[in-house]
Structures are given as structure tokens and as C-alpha cells.
Short mmCIF file of C-alpha atoms in Angstrom, two decimals:
data_model
loop_
_atom_site.label_atom_id
_atom_site.label_comp_id
_atom_site.label_asym_id
_atom_site.label_seq_id
_atom_site.Cartn_x
_atom_site.Cartn_y
_atom_site.Cartn_z
CA UNK A 1 9.25 10.12 22.18
CA UNK A 2 6.69 12.89 20.93
CA UNK A 3 3.95 11.04 19.28
CA UNK A 4 1.62 12.99 17.03
CA UNK A 5 -2.04 12.57 17.67
CA UNK A 6 -4.34 13.39 14.92
CA UNK A 7 -8.51 13.52 15.47
CA UNK A 8 -10.36 11.12 14.02
CA UNK A 9 -11.41 11.02 10.42
CA UNK A 10 -15.13 11.38 9.40
CA UNK A 11 -16.41 7.56 8.33
CA UNK A 12 -17.55 8.67 5.28
CA UNK A 13 -13.66 9.91 3.88
CA UNK A 14 -12.51 6.41 4.95
CA UNK A 15 -11.09 4.87 1.92
CA UNK A 16 -10.42 0.98 2.49
CA UNK A 17 -9.51 -2.05 -0.03
CA UNK A 18 -8.12 -5.38 0.33
CA UNK A 19 -6.34 -7.06 -2.84
CA UNK A 20 -6.07 -10.87 -2.84
CA UNK A 21 -2.80 -12.04 -3.48
CA UNK A 22 0.88 -11.55 -2.19
CA UNK A 23 1.90 -8.00 -2.68
CA UNK A 24 4.16 -6.91 -5.35
CA UNK A 25 6.80 -4.14 -4.59
CA UNK A 26 8.33 -1.37 -6.51
CA UNK A 27 10.98 -1.93 -8.40
CA UNK A 28 13.26 0.27 -10.26
CA UNK A 29 12.24 0.97 -14.27
CA UNK A 30 14.55 -1.41 -15.74
CA UNK A 31 16.27 -0.50 -19.24
CA UNK A 32 16.89 -2.14 -22.42
CA UNK A 33 19.69 -0.11 -23.95
CA UNK A 34 18.75 2.96 -23.90
CA UNK A 35 14.93 2.45 -23.54
CA UNK A 36 13.28 2.41 -20.19
CA UNK A 37 10.57 0.50 -19.13
CA UNK A 38 8.45 -0.47 -15.67
CA UNK A 39 8.38 -4.49 -15.15
CA UNK A 40 5.26 -5.95 -16.30
CA UNK A 41 4.64 -7.57 -13.12
CA UNK A 42 4.65 -4.23 -11.46
CA UNK A 43 2.74 -2.70 -14.28
CA UNK A 44 0.29 -5.31 -13.72
CA UNK A 45 -0.43 -5.26 -10.06
CA UNK A 46 -0.27 -0.98 -10.43
CA UNK A 47 -3.70 -1.68 -12.43
CA UNK A 48 -5.50 -4.00 -10.07
CA UNK A 49 -4.45 -1.41 -7.09
CA UNK A 50 -6.02 1.59 -9.21
CA UNK A 51 -9.21 -0.58 -10.15
CA UNK A 52 -9.75 -1.66 -6.24
CA UNK A 53 -9.02 2.24 -5.78
CA UNK A 54 -11.36 3.45 -8.04
CA UNK A 55 -14.13 0.88 -6.66
CA UNK A 56 -13.69 1.33 -2.99
CA UNK A 57 -13.57 5.41 -3.62
CA UNK A 58 -16.97 5.14 -4.38
CA UNK A 59 -18.39 8.34 -4.87
CA UNK A 60 -15.94 10.19 -2.56
CA UNK A 61 -14.11 13.35 -4.06
CA UNK A 62 -10.63 13.61 -4.82
CA UNK A 63 -8.85 14.92 -1.54
CA UNK A 64 -6.92 18.00 -3.24
CA UNK A 65 -5.26 20.49 -0.56
CA UNK A 66 -5.06 18.36 2.23
CA UNK A 67 -2.63 16.15 3.99
CA UNK A 68 -3.41 12.15 3.93
CA UNK A 69 -2.67 9.42 6.03
CA UNK A 70 -2.12 6.01 4.51
CA UNK A 71 -1.99 2.47 6.49
CA UNK A 72 -0.84 -0.32 4.11
CA UNK A 73 -0.48 -3.98 5.92
CA UNK A 74 1.49 -6.84 3.43
CA UNK A 75 0.40 -10.01 4.36
CA UNK A 76 2.33 -12.76 2.55
CA UNK A 77 1.27 -16.41 2.40
CA UNK A 78 3.38 -18.77 4.46
CA UNK A 79 6.64 -20.17 2.56
CA UNK A 80 5.00 -24.27 1.59
CA UNK A 81 8.40 -25.52 3.22
CA UNK A 82 7.69 -24.24 6.27
CA UNK A 83 6.10 -26.78 8.93
CA UNK A 84 3.03 -26.34 10.46
CA UNK A 85 4.40 -25.31 13.67
CA UNK A 86 6.07 -22.08 12.30
CA UNK A 87 2.94 -21.27 10.58
CA UNK A 88 1.32 -18.73 12.89
CA UNK A 89 1.42 -14.72 12.33
CA UNK A 90 4.52 -13.03 12.53
CA UNK A 91 6.23 -9.83 11.01
CA UNK A 92 8.38 -10.57 7.61
CA UNK A 93 11.72 -9.26 7.94
CA UNK A 94 13.10 -10.23 4.49
CA UNK A 95 12.96 -8.75 1.02
CA UNK A 96 10.87 -7.06 -0.29
CA UNK A 97 11.44 -3.82 1.20
CA UNK A 98 8.69 -2.42 3.29
CA UNK A 99 8.66 0.99 1.69
CA UNK A 100 8.59 -0.41 -1.91
CA UNK A 101 5.07 -2.07 -0.73
CA UNK A 102 3.98 1.44 -0.26
CA UNK A 103 5.10 3.07 -2.75
CA UNK A 104 3.63 1.25 -5.42
CA UNK A 105 0.12 2.05 -3.76
CA UNK A 106 0.75 5.18 -3.25
CA UNK A 107 1.95 5.86 -6.93
CA UNK A 108 -0.97 3.62 -8.49
CA UNK A 109 -3.49 5.94 -6.69
CA UNK A 110 -2.36 8.72 -7.56
CA UNK A 111 -5.08 10.89 -9.30
CA UNK A 112 -7.59 8.38 -8.21
CA UNK A 113 -8.11 9.36 -4.20
CA UNK A 114 -5.23 12.23 -4.38
CA UNK A 115 -3.78 14.35 -6.87
CA UNK A 116 -0.15 13.73 -6.08
CA UNK A 117 1.00 10.85 -3.64
CA UNK A 118 3.53 14.00 -2.16
CA UNK A 119 0.07 14.53 -0.16
CA UNK A 120 0.76 11.63 1.97
CA UNK A 121 2.12 13.08 4.90
CA UNK A 122 1.81 9.97 7.59
CA UNK A 123 2.02 6.68 6.27
CA UNK A 124 2.30 3.43 8.62
CA UNK A 125 3.41 0.05 6.62
CA UNK A 126 3.67 -3.11 7.93
CA UNK A 127 4.71 -6.59 6.42
CA UNK A 128 3.17 -10.11 7.81
CA UNK A 129 3.19 -13.83 7.45
CA UNK A 130 -0.25 -15.16 7.20
CA UNK A 131 -2.53 -17.95 5.40
CA UNK A 132 -2.96 -16.50 2.86
CA UNK A 133 -1.42 -13.19 0.62
CA UNK A 134 -3.02 -10.08 0.56
CA UNK A 135 -2.57 -6.25 0.65
CA UNK A 136 -4.95 -4.29 2.98
CA UNK A 137 -4.93 -0.57 2.82
CA UNK A 138 -6.74 2.62 4.15
CA UNK A 139 -6.75 5.79 3.06
CA UNK A 140 -8.04 8.97 4.99
CA UNK A 141 -7.75 13.13 5.50
CA UNK A 142 -5.70 13.92 8.33
CA UNK A 143 -7.95 16.42 10.30
CA UNK A 144 -6.73 19.46 12.51
CA UNK A 145 -3.36 20.64 13.45
CA UNK A 146 -0.09 19.45 14.31
CA UNK A 147 0.19 19.48 18.64
#
């Protein structure tokens, strides 16, 4: 397997933020007859992501013509029904789908960190269990050419 290796990004161009609470995954728009709408829980979470991205961005300019890498870790709180011996960090292999966790963040950051989420060329997403729920996100422009 050929793994792409990119040069490390410039530290000042890395935008990282963390959101407390269980992550919300992207859901299909629902319909009420002929009218389509975004579920309120998703709309609220996207606003939280936007606010966090704006704070994390600071004075960094928007990346217009550069490919972007996105790293995301969705940490879900252990279910209360789990015994203590089971409460150790491990991957979550149930819903929501990991790609939907990444999609909601990418869509929420449109126009804030980049012009369009189509600029994301590399995405690394993982879902794990932990003591408390949170979402850890990092974006950076990709430097250099493909090997």
C-alpha cells in the first residue's frame, strides 16, 4: 500500500478546536410534506462548530486555492450502563457513521476556514469512547506535491 507523505504544515496555519459534549452526526434533511428542513439538533450543533471555528481561526486568512487536510476525533461518553471494567478507551463501532461526523464539521466550516469543503483533499476521522464526549478537530493546508 502506497501511503502519501506530505511535508509538515506551518504551525501558524494549523487551526484546531475542541467542542465539549457528544458529537452530532450529519443527518439527511427531513421533509414536512413538500417542505424540506434540517433537524434542529443538527442546526444547533453546526452553529456551535461555526463559532468554535471562528474563535480558533483568529487572524488566519481563509485558504482559497490550497488543498486542505482535516483530522477529526469524535469522543463519545461511555454509556452509563457499562460496568467500570469496560470503561477504557476503545473504538466506537456503532452509529453514527464516522463519515457523517466529519461531514457535519466540514459543512459547518464552509466560508469560515475555506471557501468550500470540496477543498478538503485528506480527511482522517475516528470515533472512540471516553470519559466525556467531545469533538477534536484540526485543519491545515497541505504543502507540496504528491510523491
